[in-house]
Short mmCIF file of C-alpha atoms and ligand atoms in Angstrom, two decimals:
data_model
loop_
_atom_site.label_atom_id
_atom_site.label_comp_id
_atom_site.label_asym_id
_atom_site.label_seq_id
_atom_site.Cartn_x
_atom_site.Cartn_y
_atom_site.Cartn_z
CA MET A 1 -29.32 19.60 58.34
CA THR A 2 -30.18 16.45 60.37
CA LYS A 3 -32.01 15.90 63.36
CA ARG A 4 -28.93 15.24 65.24
CA ASP A 5 -28.00 19.07 64.61
CA PHE A 6 -30.98 19.91 67.05
CA GLY A 7 -29.51 17.86 69.79
CA GLU A 8 -30.87 15.08 71.98
CA ASN A 9 -33.57 16.84 74.07
CA PHE A 10 -35.23 18.31 70.93
CA ASN A 11 -38.88 17.70 70.81
CA TRP A 12 -40.41 16.21 67.65
CA GLY A 13 -43.83 16.17 66.97
CA VAL A 14 -46.96 16.76 65.08
CA SER A 15 -50.01 19.01 65.91
CA THR A 16 -53.97 18.37 65.99
CA ALA A 17 -57.06 20.03 67.26
CA ALA A 18 -60.30 18.24 68.61
CA TYR A 19 -62.76 20.21 66.33
CA GLN A 20 -60.66 19.93 63.19
CA ILE A 21 -60.26 16.11 63.32
CA GLU A 22 -62.46 14.19 65.65
CA GLY A 23 -65.94 14.42 63.74
CA ALA A 24 -68.58 12.35 66.10
CA TYR A 25 -70.03 15.95 66.67
CA MET A 26 -73.07 14.24 68.64
CA ASP A 27 -71.64 10.83 69.91
CA ASP A 28 -71.49 9.22 72.72
CA GLY A 29 -73.05 12.33 74.92
CA LYS A 30 -70.96 14.98 73.92
CA GLY A 31 -72.44 18.50 74.13
CA LEU A 32 -72.64 21.07 71.46
CA SER A 33 -69.58 23.54 71.06
CA ILE A 34 -69.64 26.54 69.34
CA TRP A 35 -68.11 25.73 66.55
CA ASP A 36 -71.03 23.05 65.99
CA GLN A 37 -73.00 25.85 66.01
CA PHE A 38 -71.17 28.41 63.73
CA VAL A 39 -70.95 26.11 60.73
CA ARG A 40 -74.72 25.74 60.59
CA LYS A 41 -75.00 29.25 59.76
CA LYS A 42 -74.97 29.72 56.06
CA GLY A 43 -71.90 31.63 54.73
CA LYS A 44 -69.82 31.42 57.50
CA ILE A 45 -67.67 28.49 55.91
CA LEU A 46 -66.51 28.34 52.62
CA ASN A 47 -69.00 26.00 50.46
CA ASN A 48 -70.83 25.60 54.11
CA GLU A 49 -68.67 22.79 55.33
CA ASN A 50 -68.67 21.54 58.59
CA ALA A 51 -66.41 19.11 60.57
CA ASN A 52 -69.41 16.78 62.14
CA ILE A 53 -67.73 13.88 60.68
CA SER A 54 -64.06 15.38 59.11
CA ALA A 55 -61.32 12.81 59.58
CA ASP A 56 -63.40 10.81 62.13
CA PHE A 57 -60.51 10.83 64.26
CA TYR A 58 -62.92 9.97 67.26
CA ASN A 59 -63.59 6.50 65.70
CA ARG A 60 -60.12 6.16 64.01
CA PHE A 61 -57.42 7.21 66.34
CA GLU A 62 -56.09 3.58 67.00
CA GLY A 63 -55.45 3.49 63.16
CA ASP A 64 -54.02 6.79 63.43
CA LEU A 65 -51.61 6.42 66.20
CA ALA A 66 -50.65 3.06 64.96
CA LEU A 67 -49.61 5.22 61.40
CA MET A 68 -47.88 7.84 63.63
CA LYS A 69 -45.85 5.31 65.21
CA ALA A 70 -45.00 3.63 61.83
CA MET A 71 -43.77 7.41 61.19
CA GLY A 72 -41.39 7.21 64.09
CA ILE A 73 -43.27 10.68 65.64
CA PRO A 74 -42.58 10.70 68.95
CA ASN A 75 -44.88 13.52 70.37
CA PHE A 76 -48.45 13.98 69.38
CA ARG A 77 -50.25 17.56 70.52
CA PHE A 78 -54.33 17.46 70.24
CA SER A 79 -56.60 19.23 72.20
CA ILE A 80 -59.27 17.88 74.31
CA SER A 81 -62.91 18.75 73.36
CA TRP A 82 -64.25 20.58 76.47
CA SER A 83 -67.96 19.97 75.89
CA ARG A 84 -66.74 15.97 75.31
CA ILE A 85 -66.49 15.86 78.79
CA PHE A 86 -68.71 18.52 80.38
CA PRO A 87 -71.59 18.82 77.94
CA GLU A 88 -72.83 21.74 79.72
CA GLY A 89 -69.29 23.23 79.96
CA THR A 90 -69.84 22.83 83.57
CA GLY A 91 -71.34 20.60 86.45
CA LYS A 92 -72.04 17.11 84.82
CA ILE A 93 -69.46 15.06 83.48
CA ASN A 94 -69.74 12.70 80.62
CA SER A 95 -68.02 9.52 81.10
CA ARG A 96 -68.11 8.27 77.83
CA GLY A 97 -66.19 11.54 76.81
CA VAL A 98 -63.50 10.99 79.31
CA ASP A 99 -63.12 7.77 78.33
CA PHE A 100 -62.39 8.62 74.90
CA TYR A 101 -59.59 10.65 76.05
CA ASN A 102 -58.32 7.98 78.23
CA ARG A 103 -58.19 5.30 75.51
CA LEU A 104 -56.43 8.20 73.19
CA ILE A 105 -53.70 8.97 75.80
CA ASP A 106 -52.99 5.12 76.51
CA THR A 107 -52.73 4.02 72.92
CA CYS A 108 -49.99 6.87 72.40
CA LEU A 109 -48.09 5.97 75.70
CA GLU A 110 -48.54 2.13 74.34
CA TYR A 111 -46.72 3.31 71.05
CA ASN A 112 -43.94 5.23 72.59
CA ILE A 113 -45.82 8.61 71.63
CA GLN A 114 -45.80 11.32 74.54
CA PRO A 115 -49.22 13.64 74.37
CA TRP A 116 -48.73 17.32 74.42
CA ILE A 117 -51.94 18.15 75.54
CA THR A 118 -54.19 21.74 74.61
CA LEU A 119 -56.64 22.45 76.86
CA TYR A 120 -58.54 24.74 74.61
CA HIS A 121 -58.45 25.02 71.10
CA TRP A 122 -61.53 27.18 70.42
CA ASP A 123 -64.38 24.68 70.67
CA LEU A 124 -65.94 26.38 73.95
CA PRO A 125 -69.38 24.45 75.20
CA LEU A 126 -72.56 26.25 73.67
CA ALA A 127 -74.12 26.31 77.04
CA LEU A 128 -71.16 28.54 78.31
CA GLU A 129 -71.65 30.76 75.13
CA LYS A 130 -75.49 31.37 76.01
CA GLN A 131 -74.16 32.75 79.06
CA GLY A 132 -71.94 35.22 77.42
CA GLY A 133 -69.13 33.23 76.88
CA TRP A 134 -65.20 34.75 77.00
CA THR A 135 -67.21 38.00 77.75
CA ASN A 136 -68.92 36.75 81.20
CA ARG A 137 -65.83 36.84 83.83
CA ALA A 138 -67.36 33.45 84.95
CA ILE A 139 -65.62 31.81 82.46
CA ILE A 140 -62.40 32.04 84.90
CA LEU A 141 -64.59 29.67 87.39
CA TRP A 142 -65.76 27.47 84.58
CA PHE A 143 -62.25 27.12 82.80
CA GLU A 144 -60.89 26.29 86.27
CA GLU A 145 -63.02 23.13 86.90
CA TYR A 146 -62.55 21.98 83.59
CA VAL A 147 -58.57 22.79 83.66
CA SER A 148 -58.54 20.99 87.21
CA PHE A 149 -60.43 17.94 85.85
CA CYS A 150 -58.27 17.30 83.16
CA ILE A 151 -55.35 17.16 85.46
CA ARG A 152 -56.82 15.12 87.90
CA ASN A 153 -58.15 12.69 85.35
CA PHE A 154 -55.06 12.73 82.77
CA GLY A 155 -52.17 14.17 84.64
CA ASP A 156 -51.08 10.74 85.75
CA ARG A 157 -49.87 9.82 82.36
CA VAL A 158 -49.39 13.55 80.36
CA ARG A 159 -46.76 15.62 81.71
CA ASN A 160 -46.96 18.41 78.67
CA TRP A 161 -49.81 20.91 79.02
CA MET A 162 -50.82 24.11 76.73
CA VAL A 163 -53.55 25.96 78.55
CA LEU A 164 -54.81 27.97 75.54
CA ASN A 165 -54.20 28.00 71.53
CA GLU A 166 -53.83 31.31 70.22
CA PRO A 167 -55.83 33.48 71.95
CA MET A 168 -55.31 36.61 70.05
CA VAL A 169 -57.06 34.37 66.90
CA PHE A 170 -59.94 33.20 68.68
CA THR A 171 -60.84 36.26 70.49
CA GLY A 172 -60.23 38.39 67.53
CA ALA A 173 -61.93 36.47 64.94
CA GLY A 174 -64.41 35.04 67.15
CA TYR A 175 -65.66 38.07 69.01
CA PHE A 176 -64.61 41.09 66.62
CA LEU A 177 -64.49 40.24 63.23
CA GLY A 178 -67.29 37.39 63.58
CA VAL A 179 -65.23 35.14 60.85
CA HIS A 180 -64.64 32.58 63.48
CA ALA A 181 -67.57 31.15 66.12
CA PRO A 182 -69.14 32.51 67.85
CA GLY A 183 -69.60 34.75 65.26
CA ARG A 184 -69.94 38.13 67.35
CA LYS A 185 -68.63 41.72 66.42
CA ARG A 186 -67.70 44.53 67.97
CA LEU A 187 -64.99 46.18 70.58
CA SER A 188 -67.41 45.99 73.50
CA ASN A 189 -67.32 42.22 72.91
CA PHE A 190 -63.18 41.95 72.06
CA PHE A 191 -62.09 43.79 74.83
CA PRO A 192 -63.80 41.48 77.79
CA ALA A 193 -63.52 38.32 76.02
CA ALA A 194 -59.53 39.32 75.24
CA HIS A 195 -59.12 40.28 78.98
CA HIS A 196 -61.01 37.11 80.44
CA ALA A 197 -58.69 34.76 78.03
CA ALA A 198 -55.74 36.56 79.45
CA LEU A 199 -56.85 35.81 82.86
CA CYS A 200 -57.42 32.28 81.91
CA GLN A 201 -54.19 31.38 80.29
CA ALA A 202 -52.48 32.22 83.54
CA GLU A 203 -55.02 30.89 85.99
CA GLY A 204 -55.02 27.76 83.80
CA GLY A 205 -51.22 27.44 84.33
CA ARG A 206 -51.73 27.74 88.17
CA VAL A 207 -54.35 25.01 88.22
CA ILE A 208 -51.99 22.75 86.35
CA ARG A 209 -49.37 23.32 88.85
CA SER A 210 -51.22 23.31 91.92
CA GLU A 211 -52.86 20.24 90.71
CA ARG A 212 -49.80 18.17 90.32
CA ASN A 213 -46.11 18.24 90.72
CA GLY A 214 -43.71 17.81 87.60
CA MET A 215 -45.95 19.17 84.82
CA ASN A 216 -44.51 21.04 82.06
CA VAL A 217 -46.91 23.94 81.80
CA GLY A 218 -46.91 26.05 78.52
CA THR A 219 -49.34 27.81 76.37
CA THR A 220 -49.51 28.66 72.70
CA PHE A 221 -49.60 32.12 70.63
CA SER A 222 -49.54 32.89 67.08
CA TYR A 223 -46.72 35.03 65.96
CA THR A 224 -46.27 36.88 62.69
CA HIS A 225 -42.84 38.63 61.54
CA ILE A 226 -44.47 41.87 60.61
CA GLU A 227 -42.91 44.49 58.10
CA PRO A 228 -44.27 47.76 56.92
CA TYR A 229 -44.62 48.00 53.08
CA SER A 230 -42.31 50.98 52.33
CA LYS A 231 -40.39 53.37 54.42
CA ARG A 232 -43.06 55.85 54.84
CA LEU A 233 -43.50 57.07 58.16
CA LYS A 234 -47.06 55.87 58.01
CA ASP A 235 -46.70 52.44 56.93
CA ILE A 236 -44.13 52.12 59.81
CA SER A 237 -46.41 53.09 62.18
CA SER A 238 -49.22 51.20 61.11
CA ALA A 239 -47.04 47.86 61.08
CA ALA A 240 -46.04 48.58 64.41
CA ARG A 241 -49.60 48.87 65.32
CA ILE A 242 -50.72 45.69 64.11
CA ASP A 243 -47.51 43.84 65.42
CA THR A 244 -48.15 45.08 68.77
CA LEU A 245 -51.80 43.87 68.51
CA VAL A 246 -51.49 40.62 67.13
CA ASN A 247 -47.88 39.59 68.61
CA ARG A 248 -47.86 41.28 71.88
CA THR A 249 -51.33 41.56 73.08
CA PHE A 250 -51.26 38.37 75.34
CA ILE A 251 -47.82 37.45 76.03
CA GLU A 252 -46.65 40.51 77.61
CA PRO A 253 -49.47 40.52 80.69
CA LEU A 254 -48.41 36.74 81.14
CA LEU A 255 -44.83 37.98 81.47
CA GLY A 256 -45.85 40.90 83.81
CA LEU A 257 -45.49 43.50 81.41
CA GLY A 258 -49.40 44.63 81.15
CA TYR A 259 -51.09 45.11 77.83
CA PRO A 260 -48.97 47.00 75.41
CA THR A 261 -51.50 49.81 75.30
CA LYS A 262 -48.70 52.69 75.07
CA ASP A 263 -47.75 51.40 71.82
CA PHE A 264 -51.37 51.16 70.99
CA LYS A 265 -53.80 53.39 72.30
CA SER A 266 -57.04 51.56 71.17
CA LEU A 267 -56.17 48.93 72.82
CA SER A 268 -56.72 50.73 76.08
CA PRO A 269 -60.23 50.31 76.58
CA ILE A 270 -59.46 46.28 77.80
CA GLU A 271 -57.96 48.23 81.12
CA LYS A 272 -61.57 49.16 81.60
CA TYR A 273 -62.53 45.21 82.42
CA MET A 274 -59.40 44.95 84.99
CA LYS A 275 -60.36 44.48 88.58
CA GLU A 276 -58.41 45.31 91.50
CA GLY A 277 -55.40 42.74 91.34
CA ASP A 278 -55.80 41.56 88.37
CA ASP A 279 -52.01 42.76 87.13
CA LYS A 280 -50.99 40.03 89.25
CA LYS A 281 -53.74 37.46 88.11
CA LEU A 282 -52.58 38.28 84.50
CA GLN A 283 -49.08 36.64 85.36
CA PHE A 284 -47.73 33.23 85.48
CA ASP A 285 -44.16 31.90 85.18
CA MET A 286 -44.69 29.24 82.05
CA ASP A 287 -42.26 26.52 81.35
CA PHE A 288 -42.47 27.22 77.92
CA ILE A 289 -44.10 29.28 75.44
CA GLY A 290 -45.42 27.66 72.20
CA LEU A 291 -45.03 29.56 68.97
CA GLN A 292 -47.02 29.29 65.95
CA SER A 293 -45.73 30.80 63.09
CA TYR A 294 -46.11 30.06 59.38
CA THR A 295 -45.48 33.33 57.37
CA ARG A 296 -44.71 37.07 57.09
CA GLU A 297 -47.06 39.79 56.81
CA ILE A 298 -46.67 43.13 55.13
CA ILE A 299 -48.66 45.92 56.04
CA LYS A 300 -49.42 49.34 54.67
CA HIS A 301 -51.18 52.61 56.06
CA SER A 302 -55.16 52.85 55.24
CA TYR A 303 -57.15 55.52 56.16
CA ILE A 304 -60.47 53.44 55.71
CA THR A 305 -59.86 51.18 58.25
CA PRO A 306 -61.34 51.95 61.35
CA ILE A 307 -59.08 51.95 64.66
CA LEU A 308 -56.24 49.86 62.71
CA LYS A 309 -55.69 52.18 60.19
CA ALA A 310 -53.78 49.50 58.53
CA LYS A 311 -54.16 47.05 55.73
CA LEU A 312 -52.67 43.85 54.67
CA VAL A 313 -50.70 43.24 51.37
CA THR A 314 -51.43 39.90 50.31
CA ALA A 315 -48.62 37.76 49.25
CA SER A 316 -50.66 37.43 45.73
CA GLN A 317 -50.92 41.30 45.57
CA ARG A 318 -47.45 41.31 45.84
CA ASN A 319 -46.66 38.37 43.83
CA VAL A 320 -44.64 36.17 45.67
CA GLU A 321 -44.64 32.28 46.61
CA HIS A 322 -47.24 31.63 48.82
CA THR A 323 -49.23 28.67 50.04
CA ASN A 324 -53.08 28.37 49.17
CA MET A 325 -53.87 29.98 52.18
CA ASN A 326 -52.12 32.91 50.17
CA TRP A 327 -49.53 33.01 53.20
CA GLU A 328 -46.30 33.88 51.69
CA VAL A 329 -43.30 31.26 52.01
CA TYR A 330 -40.81 33.48 54.09
CA PRO A 331 -38.83 31.07 56.10
CA GLU A 332 -36.71 33.54 57.64
CA SER A 333 -39.93 35.14 59.34
CA ILE A 334 -39.65 32.09 61.92
CA TYR A 335 -36.12 32.82 62.60
CA HIS A 336 -36.85 36.40 63.21
CA CYS A 337 -40.07 35.29 65.77
CA LEU A 338 -37.46 33.30 67.72
CA LYS A 339 -35.00 35.79 68.13
CA ARG A 340 -37.22 38.40 69.00
CA MET A 341 -39.11 36.46 71.35
CA SER A 342 -36.23 35.40 73.42
CA GLN A 343 -35.06 38.89 74.13
CA TYR A 344 -38.07 39.26 76.53
CA PRO A 345 -36.93 38.19 79.90
CA ASN A 346 -38.59 35.34 81.83
CA ILE A 347 -38.98 33.02 79.13
CA ALA A 348 -38.19 29.73 79.95
CA ARG A 349 -38.16 27.99 76.50
CA LEU A 350 -39.51 28.28 73.51
CA ILE A 351 -40.95 25.52 71.34
CA ILE A 352 -42.43 25.96 67.77
CA THR A 353 -45.94 24.07 68.49
CA GLU A 354 -47.40 24.85 65.04
CA ASN A 355 -45.48 25.31 61.39
CA GLY A 356 -46.85 23.87 58.29
CA ALA A 357 -48.04 25.01 54.93
CA SER A 358 -51.29 24.07 52.67
CA TYR A 359 -51.51 23.37 49.05
CA SER A 360 -53.84 21.56 46.95
CA ASP A 361 -52.50 17.87 46.91
CA LEU A 362 -53.10 15.79 44.14
CA GLU A 363 -53.07 12.16 44.48
CA VAL A 364 -51.98 10.31 41.39
CA ASN A 365 -51.56 6.74 41.09
CA GLY A 366 -51.92 6.33 44.94
CA GLU A 367 -49.11 8.85 45.73
CA ILE A 368 -49.00 12.60 46.53
CA ARG A 369 -46.14 14.13 45.79
CA ASP A 370 -46.42 17.16 47.77
CA GLU A 371 -42.34 18.49 46.99
CA THR A 372 -43.47 21.87 48.03
CA ARG A 373 -44.47 21.25 51.48
CA LYS A 374 -41.22 19.03 51.96
CA ALA A 375 -39.30 22.19 50.84
CA TYR A 376 -41.36 24.46 53.01
CA LEU A 377 -40.87 22.39 56.36
CA GLU A 378 -37.33 21.70 55.37
CA LYS A 379 -36.73 25.38 55.31
CA HIS A 380 -38.35 26.54 57.86
CA MET A 381 -36.55 24.01 60.25
CA ASN A 382 -33.30 25.26 58.82
CA GLN A 383 -34.26 28.80 60.36
CA VAL A 384 -35.09 26.93 63.56
CA LEU A 385 -31.56 25.32 63.71
CA ARG A 386 -30.37 28.70 62.80
CA ALA A 387 -31.80 30.38 66.10
CA LYS A 388 -31.01 27.66 67.90
CA LYS A 389 -27.22 27.77 66.94
CA GLU A 390 -27.20 31.83 67.94
CA GLY A 391 -28.71 30.48 70.97
CA VAL A 392 -32.30 30.95 71.14
CA ASN A 393 -33.47 28.38 73.79
CA VAL A 394 -35.76 26.65 71.34
CA GLY A 395 -36.62 22.98 72.39
CA GLY A 396 -38.68 21.68 69.73
CA TYR A 397 -40.83 21.69 66.62
CA PHE A 398 -44.31 20.32 65.99
CA VAL A 399 -45.58 19.98 62.06
CA TRP A 400 -48.72 21.80 61.65
CA SER A 401 -50.71 19.11 60.90
CA PHE A 402 -50.50 15.03 61.17
CA ILE A 403 -53.34 14.67 58.71
CA ASP A 404 -55.52 17.06 56.42
CA ASN A 405 -58.34 18.41 58.45
CA PHE A 406 -61.29 21.41 58.61
CA GLU A 407 -59.66 24.63 58.22
CA TRP A 408 -62.15 26.29 59.95
CA ALA A 409 -63.76 29.13 57.76
CA GLU A 410 -61.66 27.64 55.07
CA GLY A 411 -63.19 24.30 55.29
CA TYR A 412 -61.45 21.25 53.80
CA ARG A 413 -59.70 23.29 50.71
CA PRO A 414 -56.40 23.81 52.46
CA ARG A 415 -54.72 20.45 53.29
CA PHE A 416 -52.08 21.02 55.83
CA GLY A 417 -51.28 17.38 56.77
CA LEU A 418 -48.27 15.34 56.48
CA VAL A 419 -51.15 12.46 55.90
CA HIS A 420 -53.84 12.81 53.05
CA ILE A 421 -57.72 12.08 53.89
CA ASP A 422 -59.90 10.81 51.36
CA TYR A 423 -63.21 12.49 52.72
CA LEU A 424 -65.20 10.15 51.07
CA THR A 425 -63.79 6.96 51.83
CA GLN A 426 -61.80 7.75 55.14
CA LYS A 427 -58.71 6.71 53.55
CA ARG A 428 -55.19 7.44 54.69
CA THR A 429 -52.31 7.91 52.55
CA ILE A 430 -48.75 9.44 53.64
CA LYS A 431 -47.85 12.23 51.55
CA TYR A 432 -44.42 12.48 50.21
CA SER A 433 -43.57 15.20 52.90
CA GLY A 434 -44.55 12.62 55.51
CA LYS A 435 -42.13 10.11 54.12
CA TRP A 436 -39.57 12.86 53.99
CA PHE A 437 -40.43 13.74 58.13
CA LYS A 438 -40.16 10.26 58.74
CA ASN A 439 -36.93 9.68 57.64
CA PHE A 440 -35.95 13.10 59.07
CA LEU A 441 -36.72 11.43 62.30
CA LYS A 442 -34.71 8.34 61.74
CA ASN A 443 -31.59 10.95 61.09
CA SER A 444 -31.39 9.51 57.35
CA PRO A 445 -31.35 11.41 54.32
CA TYR A 446 -34.40 10.81 52.11
C1 GAL B 1 -53.45 27.92 63.43
C2 GAL B 1 -54.17 27.20 64.01
C3 GAL B 1 -54.68 25.69 63.72
C4 GAL B 1 -54.62 25.63 62.33
C5 GAL B 1 -53.27 26.40 61.65
C6 GAL B 1 -53.34 26.41 59.98
O1 GAL B 1 -53.75 29.29 63.55
O2 GAL B 1 -54.18 27.12 65.79
O3 GAL B 1 -55.96 25.18 64.57
O4 GAL B 1 -55.86 25.88 61.54
O5 GAL B 1 -53.35 27.82 62.40
O6 GAL B 1 -54.23 27.92 59.59
#
C-alpha cells in the first residue's frame, strides 16, 4: 500500500480538538466551558486530571505546526473553542481569542497546511449550560450567531468546515450517562439535547452556506461496526437496537429519513420535542460526512440494563487484541462502516475524520517504538483502500491524533498521538508511528 494507491485528491491529515490540546483555559479573556467546570468535580476524570494546561498548544502552536510541516502533513483538523471567542456564549466578543485562531490559521497556510475546522467539539460555554445548554431550544440561535461569526471572520482563508463532532457521544455521555460534561443524567435531558443537536447540525450547515460561497461543508459522526454476541435472537435484536441508537440517530434525520424510531421504539419520546416544520429543518445536504471509527463492538442481551436491554462484551472479556482503551483492534470494522454508510442515497462524499489507537508509549533512550500503533494505522488504511477500490467514495483519512492529549474522562493515560508529549517538560518527540506516517506521505516505504 502506498499513498499513490489512494489517488491524487485524497486528503491526508491529523485531527485534534481544542479542549484536548490547547490548555490556557482562562487566558486572554477566554470564558469557561462545561469541560473546565466538569473536570473540577471529584471522581469524574481518571486521577482527577484536567486539561487546564494539557499540551499547551495555545502557546506552542507555532512549534507544533512547524513539526507538522516537517512531517509533511498537508491537512490539520482542529476545533474552535466557542468560549474563547464568545466568553458568555453569545453577545460580547473576545478579540484576543479571535486573534489566536487568526494566527493559527495564518501559520497553517504559511506552512502549506490546510485547516479543517470543527465548530463544536464538546466544549460548550458554561454560561450557556447555565441556561440549559443543549436542552434549551435557544441553542439554535446561540449556535447560529457563533457559526456565522466564525465563517465571516475565518472563511476567507478556511474552506473546510465540520459543524459538530459526534453528536451521539456528547449528548449520550454528557446528557444521559453523565460521564462527560456537563454530567447530566436522565432521558428527559438526553432527548431535548439530542433533538437540538440534530437541528444545529443542519442549521450550522445552512449558516455556513449562506455566509460564503465555495465552502466545503461537513459534519462528523462516531460510527462503530456492531455485531451480536451470538446467533440467539435476543442478542441479534439487542445489537440492532444499539446500532440504531449509536449509528443512525443523527445521520438519518440529516438525510431526510427522520429519526429511526421504528427500529428502536424507546427513541420515540424525542419526537415530543419536534415543532412544526422540524422534519425539514433537520435536513441538510452536506458536501461530506466525516466518519470516526475505531473498533468493533459485540453486544449481548441483558435483562438488567434499562431501556437498552443490551450490554457490551468488552475486548478483554473476549480475550482479543485491544488498545489501552480496551477497544478491540479489528481493522475490517472501518471497511464495513464505509460500505454501509455508502448505501445511503444522498451522501456526496465520506471522509475518515478520525481513526487511531492509544497505547502506553514508553520512551526508551529518547525514542518511542510504537510499532503497534503503526500496525494499527497501516491495517486500517488498508481497509479504507479496500472500500475505495470497491467504489466507496471516500476522500480522506485523518489520524487521531497529531499529539498526545487529554482523553476526556480517561485523562492523560491513553496516548493517541503520532507525537509524544512529556507533560512535565512539554517536550515533543515524534514517535516511530509518526516517522512511518511521514514516510508514507512522502510516498516511500519506511
Ligand atoms: C472521539 C473524539 C475525540 C477523541 C477520540 C478518541 O470520539 O471525537 O475527541 O477523544 O474519540 O477517543
